[in-house]
PDB file of C-alpha atoms in Angstrom:
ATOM      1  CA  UNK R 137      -6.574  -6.663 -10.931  1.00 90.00           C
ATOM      2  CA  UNK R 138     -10.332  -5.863 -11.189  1.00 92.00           C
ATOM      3  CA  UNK R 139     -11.210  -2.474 -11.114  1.00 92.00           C
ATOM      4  CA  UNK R 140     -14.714  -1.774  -9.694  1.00 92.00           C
ATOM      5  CA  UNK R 141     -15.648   2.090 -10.356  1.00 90.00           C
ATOM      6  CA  UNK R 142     -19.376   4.102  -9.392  1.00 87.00           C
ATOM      7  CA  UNK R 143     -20.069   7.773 -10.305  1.00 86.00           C
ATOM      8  CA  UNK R 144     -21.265   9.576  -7.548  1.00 80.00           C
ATOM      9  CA  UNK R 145     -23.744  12.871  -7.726  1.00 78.00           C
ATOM     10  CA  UNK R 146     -22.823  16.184  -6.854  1.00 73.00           C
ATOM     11  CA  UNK R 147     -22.339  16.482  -3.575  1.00 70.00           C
ATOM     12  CA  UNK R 148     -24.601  19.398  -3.339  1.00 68.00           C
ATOM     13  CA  UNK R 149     -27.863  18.236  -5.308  1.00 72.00           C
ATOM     14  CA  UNK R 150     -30.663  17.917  -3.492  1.00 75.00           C
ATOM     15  CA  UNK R 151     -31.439  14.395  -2.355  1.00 73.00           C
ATOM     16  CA  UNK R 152     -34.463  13.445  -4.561  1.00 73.00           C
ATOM     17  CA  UNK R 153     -32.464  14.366  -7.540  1.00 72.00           C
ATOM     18  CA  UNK R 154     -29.312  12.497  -7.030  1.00 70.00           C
ATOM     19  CA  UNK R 155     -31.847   9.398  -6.129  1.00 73.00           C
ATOM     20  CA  UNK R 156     -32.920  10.396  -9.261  1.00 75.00           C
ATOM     21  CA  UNK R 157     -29.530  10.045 -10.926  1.00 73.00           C
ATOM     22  CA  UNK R 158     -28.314   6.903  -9.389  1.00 73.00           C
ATOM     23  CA  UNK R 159     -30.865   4.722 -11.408  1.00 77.00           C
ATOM     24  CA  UNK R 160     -29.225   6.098 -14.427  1.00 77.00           C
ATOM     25  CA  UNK R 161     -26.465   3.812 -16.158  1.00 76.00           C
ATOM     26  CA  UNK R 162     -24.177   6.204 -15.699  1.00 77.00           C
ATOM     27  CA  UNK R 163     -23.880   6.402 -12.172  1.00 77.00           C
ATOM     28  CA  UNK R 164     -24.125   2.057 -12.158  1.00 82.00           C
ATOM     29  CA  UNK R 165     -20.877   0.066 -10.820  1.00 83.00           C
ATOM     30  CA  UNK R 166     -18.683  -1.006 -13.788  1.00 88.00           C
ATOM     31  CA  UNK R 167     -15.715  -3.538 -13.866  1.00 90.00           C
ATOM     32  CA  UNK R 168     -12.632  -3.280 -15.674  1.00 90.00           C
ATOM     33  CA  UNK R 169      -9.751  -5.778 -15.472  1.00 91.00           C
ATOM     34  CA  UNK R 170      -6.193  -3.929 -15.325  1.00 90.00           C
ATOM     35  CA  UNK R 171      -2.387  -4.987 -15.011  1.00 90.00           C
ATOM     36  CA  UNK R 172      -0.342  -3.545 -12.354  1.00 91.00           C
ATOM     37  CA  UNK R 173       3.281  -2.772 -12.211  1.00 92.00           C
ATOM     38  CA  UNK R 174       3.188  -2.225  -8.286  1.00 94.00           C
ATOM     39  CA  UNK R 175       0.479  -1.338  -5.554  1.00 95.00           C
ATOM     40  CA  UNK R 176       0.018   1.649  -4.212  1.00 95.00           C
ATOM     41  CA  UNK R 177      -0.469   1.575   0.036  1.00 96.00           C
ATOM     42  CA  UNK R 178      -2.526   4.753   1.385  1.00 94.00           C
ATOM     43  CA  UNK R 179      -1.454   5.879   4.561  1.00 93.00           C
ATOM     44  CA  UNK R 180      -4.034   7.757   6.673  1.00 90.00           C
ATOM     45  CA  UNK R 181      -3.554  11.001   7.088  1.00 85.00           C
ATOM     46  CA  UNK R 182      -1.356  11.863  10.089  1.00 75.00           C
ATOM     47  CA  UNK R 183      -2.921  13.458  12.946  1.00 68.00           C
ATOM     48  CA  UNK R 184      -0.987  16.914  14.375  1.00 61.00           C
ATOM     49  CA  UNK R 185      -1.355  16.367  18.072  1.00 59.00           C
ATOM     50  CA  UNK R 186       1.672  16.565  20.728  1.00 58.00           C
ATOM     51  CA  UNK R 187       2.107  14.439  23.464  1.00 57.00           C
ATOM     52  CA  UNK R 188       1.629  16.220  27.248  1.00 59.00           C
ATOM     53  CA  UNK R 189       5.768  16.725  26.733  1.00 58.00           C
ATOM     54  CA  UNK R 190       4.704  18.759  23.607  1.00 54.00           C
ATOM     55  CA  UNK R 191       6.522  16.085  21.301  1.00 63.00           C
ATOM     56  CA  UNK R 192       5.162  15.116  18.124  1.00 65.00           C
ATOM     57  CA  UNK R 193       3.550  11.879  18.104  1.00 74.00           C
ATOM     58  CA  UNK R 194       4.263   9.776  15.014  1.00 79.00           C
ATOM     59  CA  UNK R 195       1.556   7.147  14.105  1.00 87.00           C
ATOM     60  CA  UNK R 196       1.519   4.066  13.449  1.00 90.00           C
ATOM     61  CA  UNK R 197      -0.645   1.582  11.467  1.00 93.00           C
ATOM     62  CA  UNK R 198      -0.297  -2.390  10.582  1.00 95.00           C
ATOM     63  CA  UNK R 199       0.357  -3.317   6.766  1.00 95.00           C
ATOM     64  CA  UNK R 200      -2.790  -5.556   6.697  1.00 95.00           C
ATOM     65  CA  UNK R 201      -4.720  -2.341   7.172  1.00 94.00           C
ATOM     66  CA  UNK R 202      -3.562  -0.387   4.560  1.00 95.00           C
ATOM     67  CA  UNK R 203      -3.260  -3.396   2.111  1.00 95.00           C
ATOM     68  CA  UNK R 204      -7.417  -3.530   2.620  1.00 94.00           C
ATOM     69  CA  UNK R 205      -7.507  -1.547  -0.110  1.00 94.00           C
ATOM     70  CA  UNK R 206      -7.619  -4.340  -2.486  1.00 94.00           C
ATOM     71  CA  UNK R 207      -9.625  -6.699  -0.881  1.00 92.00           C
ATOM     72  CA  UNK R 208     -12.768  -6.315  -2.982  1.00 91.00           C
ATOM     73  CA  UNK R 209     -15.284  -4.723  -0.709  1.00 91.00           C
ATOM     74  CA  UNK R 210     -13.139  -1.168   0.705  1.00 92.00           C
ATOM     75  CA  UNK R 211     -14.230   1.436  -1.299  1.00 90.00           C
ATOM     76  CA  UNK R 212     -12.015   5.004  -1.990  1.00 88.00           C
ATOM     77  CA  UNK R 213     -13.501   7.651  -2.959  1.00 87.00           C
ATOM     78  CA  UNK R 214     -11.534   9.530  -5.759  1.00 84.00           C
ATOM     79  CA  UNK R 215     -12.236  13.297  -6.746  1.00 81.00           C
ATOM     80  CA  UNK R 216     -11.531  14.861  -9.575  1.00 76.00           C
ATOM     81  CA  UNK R 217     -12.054  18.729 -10.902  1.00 74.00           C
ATOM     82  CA  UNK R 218     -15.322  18.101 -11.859  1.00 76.00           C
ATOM     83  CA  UNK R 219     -16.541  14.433 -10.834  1.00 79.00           C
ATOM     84  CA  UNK R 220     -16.624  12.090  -7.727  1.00 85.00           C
ATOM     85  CA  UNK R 221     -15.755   8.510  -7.802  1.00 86.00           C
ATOM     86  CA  UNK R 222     -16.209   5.392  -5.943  1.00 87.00           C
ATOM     87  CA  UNK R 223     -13.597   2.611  -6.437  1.00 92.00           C
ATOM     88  CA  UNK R 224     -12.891  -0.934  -5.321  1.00 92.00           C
ATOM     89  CA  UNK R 225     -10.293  -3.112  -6.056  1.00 94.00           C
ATOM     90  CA  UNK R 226      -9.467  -6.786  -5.871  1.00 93.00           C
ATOM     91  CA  UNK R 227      -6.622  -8.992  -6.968  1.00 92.00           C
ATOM     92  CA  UNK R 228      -6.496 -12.086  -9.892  1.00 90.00           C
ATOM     93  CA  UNK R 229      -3.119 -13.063  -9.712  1.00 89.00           C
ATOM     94  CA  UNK R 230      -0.116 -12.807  -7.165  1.00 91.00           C
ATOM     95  CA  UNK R 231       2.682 -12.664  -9.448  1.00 92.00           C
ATOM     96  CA  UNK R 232       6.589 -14.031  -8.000  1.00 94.00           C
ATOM     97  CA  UNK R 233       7.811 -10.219  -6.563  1.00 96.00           C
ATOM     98  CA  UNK R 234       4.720  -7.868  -5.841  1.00 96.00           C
ATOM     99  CA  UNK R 235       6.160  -3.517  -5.213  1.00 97.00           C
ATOM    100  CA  UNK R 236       4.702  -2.238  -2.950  1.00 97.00           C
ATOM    101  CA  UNK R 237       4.378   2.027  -2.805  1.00 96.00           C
ATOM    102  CA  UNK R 238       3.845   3.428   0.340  1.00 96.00           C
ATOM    103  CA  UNK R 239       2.343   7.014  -0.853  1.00 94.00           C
ATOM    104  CA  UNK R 240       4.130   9.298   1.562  1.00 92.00           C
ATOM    105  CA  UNK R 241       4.157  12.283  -0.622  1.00 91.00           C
ATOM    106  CA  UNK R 242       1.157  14.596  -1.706  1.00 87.00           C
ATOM    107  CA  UNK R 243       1.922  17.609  -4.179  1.00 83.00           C
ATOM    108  CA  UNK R 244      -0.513  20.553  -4.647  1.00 77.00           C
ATOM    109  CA  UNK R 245       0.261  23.661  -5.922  1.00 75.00           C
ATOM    110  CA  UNK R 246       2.708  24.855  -3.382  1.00 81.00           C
ATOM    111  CA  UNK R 247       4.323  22.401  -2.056  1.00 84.00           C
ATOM    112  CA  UNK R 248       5.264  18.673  -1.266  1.00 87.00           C
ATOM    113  CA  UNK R 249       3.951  17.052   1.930  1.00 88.00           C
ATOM    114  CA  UNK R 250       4.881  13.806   3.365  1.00 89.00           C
ATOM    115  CA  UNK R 251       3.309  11.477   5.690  1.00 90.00           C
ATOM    116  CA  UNK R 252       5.565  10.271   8.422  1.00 89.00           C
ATOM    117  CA  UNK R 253       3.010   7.095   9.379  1.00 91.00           C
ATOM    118  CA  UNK R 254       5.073   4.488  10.453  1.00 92.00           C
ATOM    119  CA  UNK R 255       4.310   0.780   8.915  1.00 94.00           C
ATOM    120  CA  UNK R 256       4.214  -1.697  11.120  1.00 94.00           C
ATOM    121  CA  UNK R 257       4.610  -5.331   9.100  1.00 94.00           C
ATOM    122  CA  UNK R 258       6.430  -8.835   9.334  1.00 94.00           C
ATOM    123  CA  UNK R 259       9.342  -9.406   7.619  1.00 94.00           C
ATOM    124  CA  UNK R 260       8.157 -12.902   6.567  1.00 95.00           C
ATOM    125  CA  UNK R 261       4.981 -14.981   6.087  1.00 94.00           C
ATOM    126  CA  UNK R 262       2.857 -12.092   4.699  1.00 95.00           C
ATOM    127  CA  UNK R 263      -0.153 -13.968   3.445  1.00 95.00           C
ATOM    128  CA  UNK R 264      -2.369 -12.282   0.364  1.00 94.00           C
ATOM    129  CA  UNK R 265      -5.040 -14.908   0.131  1.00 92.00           C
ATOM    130  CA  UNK R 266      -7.797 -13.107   1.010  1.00 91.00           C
ATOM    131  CA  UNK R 267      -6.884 -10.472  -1.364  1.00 92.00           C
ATOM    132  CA  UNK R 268      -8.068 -12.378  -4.058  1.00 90.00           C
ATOM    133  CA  UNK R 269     -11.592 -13.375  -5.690  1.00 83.00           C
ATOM    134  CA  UNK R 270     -12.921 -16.383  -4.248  1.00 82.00           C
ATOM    135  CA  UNK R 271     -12.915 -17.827  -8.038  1.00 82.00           C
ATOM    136  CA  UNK R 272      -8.831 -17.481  -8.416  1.00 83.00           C
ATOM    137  CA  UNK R 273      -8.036 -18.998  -4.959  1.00 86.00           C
ATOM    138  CA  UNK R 274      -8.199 -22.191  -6.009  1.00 83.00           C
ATOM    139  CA  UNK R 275      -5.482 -21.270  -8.345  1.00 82.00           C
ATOM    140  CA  UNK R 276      -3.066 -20.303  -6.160  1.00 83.00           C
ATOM    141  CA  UNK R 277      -1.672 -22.653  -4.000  1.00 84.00           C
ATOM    142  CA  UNK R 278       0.828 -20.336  -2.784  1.00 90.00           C
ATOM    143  CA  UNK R 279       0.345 -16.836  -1.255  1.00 93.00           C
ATOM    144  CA  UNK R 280       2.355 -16.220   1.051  1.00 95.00           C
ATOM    145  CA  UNK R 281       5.405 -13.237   0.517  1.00 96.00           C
ATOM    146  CA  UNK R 282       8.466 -12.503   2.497  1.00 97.00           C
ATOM    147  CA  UNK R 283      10.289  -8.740   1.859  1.00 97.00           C
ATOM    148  CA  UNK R 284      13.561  -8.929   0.294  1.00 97.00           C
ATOM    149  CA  UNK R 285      14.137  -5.404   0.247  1.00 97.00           C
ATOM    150  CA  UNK R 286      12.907  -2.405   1.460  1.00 97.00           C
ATOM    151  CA  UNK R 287      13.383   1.664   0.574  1.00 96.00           C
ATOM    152  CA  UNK R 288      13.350   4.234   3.527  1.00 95.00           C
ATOM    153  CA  UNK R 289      12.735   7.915   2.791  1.00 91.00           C
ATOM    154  CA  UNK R 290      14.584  10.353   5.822  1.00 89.00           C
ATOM    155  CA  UNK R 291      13.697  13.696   6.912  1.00 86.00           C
ATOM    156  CA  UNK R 292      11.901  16.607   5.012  1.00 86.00           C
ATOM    157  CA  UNK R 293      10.424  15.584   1.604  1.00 84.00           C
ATOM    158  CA  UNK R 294      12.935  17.954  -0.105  1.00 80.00           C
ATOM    159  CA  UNK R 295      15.830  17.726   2.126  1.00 81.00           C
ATOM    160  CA  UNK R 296      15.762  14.201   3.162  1.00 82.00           C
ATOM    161  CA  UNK R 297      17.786  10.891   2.268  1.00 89.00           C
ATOM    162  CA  UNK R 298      17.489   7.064   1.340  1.00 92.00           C
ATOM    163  CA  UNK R 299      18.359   4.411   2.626  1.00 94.00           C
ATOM    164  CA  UNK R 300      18.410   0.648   1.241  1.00 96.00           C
ATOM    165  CA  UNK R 301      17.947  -2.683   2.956  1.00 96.00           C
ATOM    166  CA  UNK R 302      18.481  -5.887   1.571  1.00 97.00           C
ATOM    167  CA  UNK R 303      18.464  -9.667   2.184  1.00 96.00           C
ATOM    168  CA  UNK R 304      21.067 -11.635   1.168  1.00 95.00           C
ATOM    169  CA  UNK R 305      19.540 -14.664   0.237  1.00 88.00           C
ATOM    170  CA  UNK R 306      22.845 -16.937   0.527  1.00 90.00           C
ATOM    171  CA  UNK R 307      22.938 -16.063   4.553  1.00 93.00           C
ATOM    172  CA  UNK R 308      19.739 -14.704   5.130  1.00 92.00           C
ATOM    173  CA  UNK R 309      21.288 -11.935   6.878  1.00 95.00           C
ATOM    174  CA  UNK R 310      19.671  -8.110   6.152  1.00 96.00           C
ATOM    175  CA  UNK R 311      22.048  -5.125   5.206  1.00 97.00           C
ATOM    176  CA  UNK R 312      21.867  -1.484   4.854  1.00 96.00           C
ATOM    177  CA  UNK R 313      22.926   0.683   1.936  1.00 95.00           C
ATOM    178  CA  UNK R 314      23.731   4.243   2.009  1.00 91.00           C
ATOM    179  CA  UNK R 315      25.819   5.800  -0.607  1.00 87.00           C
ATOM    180  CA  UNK R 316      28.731   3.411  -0.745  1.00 89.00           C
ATOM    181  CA  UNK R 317      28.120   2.342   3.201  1.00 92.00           C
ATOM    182  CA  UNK R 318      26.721  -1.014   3.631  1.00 94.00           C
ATOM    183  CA  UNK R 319      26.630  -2.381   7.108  1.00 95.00           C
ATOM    184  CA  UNK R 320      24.881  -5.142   9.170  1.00 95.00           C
ATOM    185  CA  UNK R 321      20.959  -4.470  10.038  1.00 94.00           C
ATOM    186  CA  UNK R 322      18.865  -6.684  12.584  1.00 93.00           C
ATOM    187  CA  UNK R 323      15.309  -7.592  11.235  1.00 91.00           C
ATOM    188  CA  UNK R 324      13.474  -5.760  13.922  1.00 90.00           C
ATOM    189  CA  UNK R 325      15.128  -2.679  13.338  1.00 92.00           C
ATOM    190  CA  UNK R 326      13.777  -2.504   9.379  1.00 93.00           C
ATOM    191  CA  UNK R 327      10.120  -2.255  10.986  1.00 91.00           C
ATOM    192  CA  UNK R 328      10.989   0.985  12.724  1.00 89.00           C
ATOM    193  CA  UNK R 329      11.848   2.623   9.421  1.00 89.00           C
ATOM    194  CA  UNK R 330       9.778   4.968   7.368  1.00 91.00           C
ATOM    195  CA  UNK R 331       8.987   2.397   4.878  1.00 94.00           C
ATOM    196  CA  UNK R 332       8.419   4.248   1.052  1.00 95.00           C
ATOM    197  CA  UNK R 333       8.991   1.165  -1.143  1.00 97.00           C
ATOM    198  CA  UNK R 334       9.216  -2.704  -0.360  1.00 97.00           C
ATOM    199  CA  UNK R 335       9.981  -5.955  -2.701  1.00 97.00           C
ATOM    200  CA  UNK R 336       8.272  -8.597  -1.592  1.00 97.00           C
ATOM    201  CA  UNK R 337       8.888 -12.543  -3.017  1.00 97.00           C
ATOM    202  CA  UNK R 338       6.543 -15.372  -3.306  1.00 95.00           C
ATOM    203  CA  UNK R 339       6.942 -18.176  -1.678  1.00 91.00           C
ATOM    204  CA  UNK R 340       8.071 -21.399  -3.815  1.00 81.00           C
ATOM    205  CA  UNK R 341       6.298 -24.461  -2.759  1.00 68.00           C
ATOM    206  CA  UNK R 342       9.240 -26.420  -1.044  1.00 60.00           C
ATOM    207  CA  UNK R 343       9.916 -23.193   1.041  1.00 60.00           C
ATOM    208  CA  UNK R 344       6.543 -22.881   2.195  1.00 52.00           C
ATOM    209  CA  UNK R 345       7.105 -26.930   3.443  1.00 50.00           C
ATOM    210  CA  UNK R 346      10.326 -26.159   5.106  1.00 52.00           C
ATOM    211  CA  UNK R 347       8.912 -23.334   6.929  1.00 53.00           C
ATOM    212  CA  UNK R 348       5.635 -25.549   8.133  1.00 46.00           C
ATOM    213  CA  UNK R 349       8.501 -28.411   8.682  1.00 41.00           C
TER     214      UNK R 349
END
């Protein structure tokens, strides 16, 4: 994964000087190349609004959305005790099983939040081409990912519970898991679920042809 990381100025300079300090080489976009064990999805942050019944409206967002994030040209900013941060990131290599982190939870000092955004994404055919530098396309001739299992977080953020769903490859049927409880799940049903981490597989070439067959 590239890395691409710019200093900003304080925030509360005046705006000749932190002209001033973005000619410096300090404050100049730099580009490190990194490994990743799994990719971390940022939700946006829920809005706290009630519907005219005065129920609590839980959001929704698409996959693709969130997954901008590392498609070169999105930019975070990142905030630290002293210094700002701009970051991009980009892909250079889809690996056979990508993790996927849904960041639900935030911890300050007090307490733990969590984000009750619901995902919205296919079960199959997710493809990550565009994720990657034009350069390292070419390399890839497969892209495309379908979930193989998927980690639900219930309730409150201290109180709550797991649940596990999994594809049997042999059928193709999905299952859930809870504690020693494992019954039958339809696809549809996993995209309703507070999604907190997903497996995703690549594609092998004579699957992607059977699937275009």
């Amino acid at each position: 994964m590239r890395i691409f990381t710019k200093k900003l100025p304080h925030p509360d300079l005046p705006a000749e000087e932190k002209v001033q300090l973005l000619q410096n080489t300090e404050y100049q976009e730099m580009m490190v190349e990194s490994t990743f064990m799994y990719l971390t999805l940022d939700l946006p942050t829920a809005p706290l609004y009630k519907d005219e019944k005065e129920q609590l409206i839980i959001p929704q967002v698409p996959l693709f959305s969130i997954l901008a994030k590392f498609n070169g040209a999105t930019e975070k900013e990142y905030k630290t005790y002293k210094e700002n941060f701009l970051k991009r990131f980009q892909l250079t290599k889809l690996p056979p099983y990508l993790i996927f982190c849904i960041k639900r939870f935030t911890k300050n000092n007090f307490f733990v939040e969590k984000n009750p955004t619901i995902v919205n994404f296919p079960i199959t055919n997710v493809d990550l081409r565009e994720y990657l530098s034009e350069e390292v396309q070419a390399a890839h001739t497969n892209t495309t990912y379908d979930l193989i299992a998927n980690i639900v977080h219930d309730g409150k953020p201290s109180e709550g519970s797991y649940r596990i769903h999994v594809l049997h490859h042999g059928t193709g049927k999905w299952y859930e898991l809870q504690d020693l409880q494992v019954t039958d799940i339809l696809p549809q049903m996993i995209t309703l679920s507070e999604a907190y981490i997903q497996i995703w597989k690549r594609r092998e070439e004579d699957e992607t042809n059977q699937q275009g067959a």
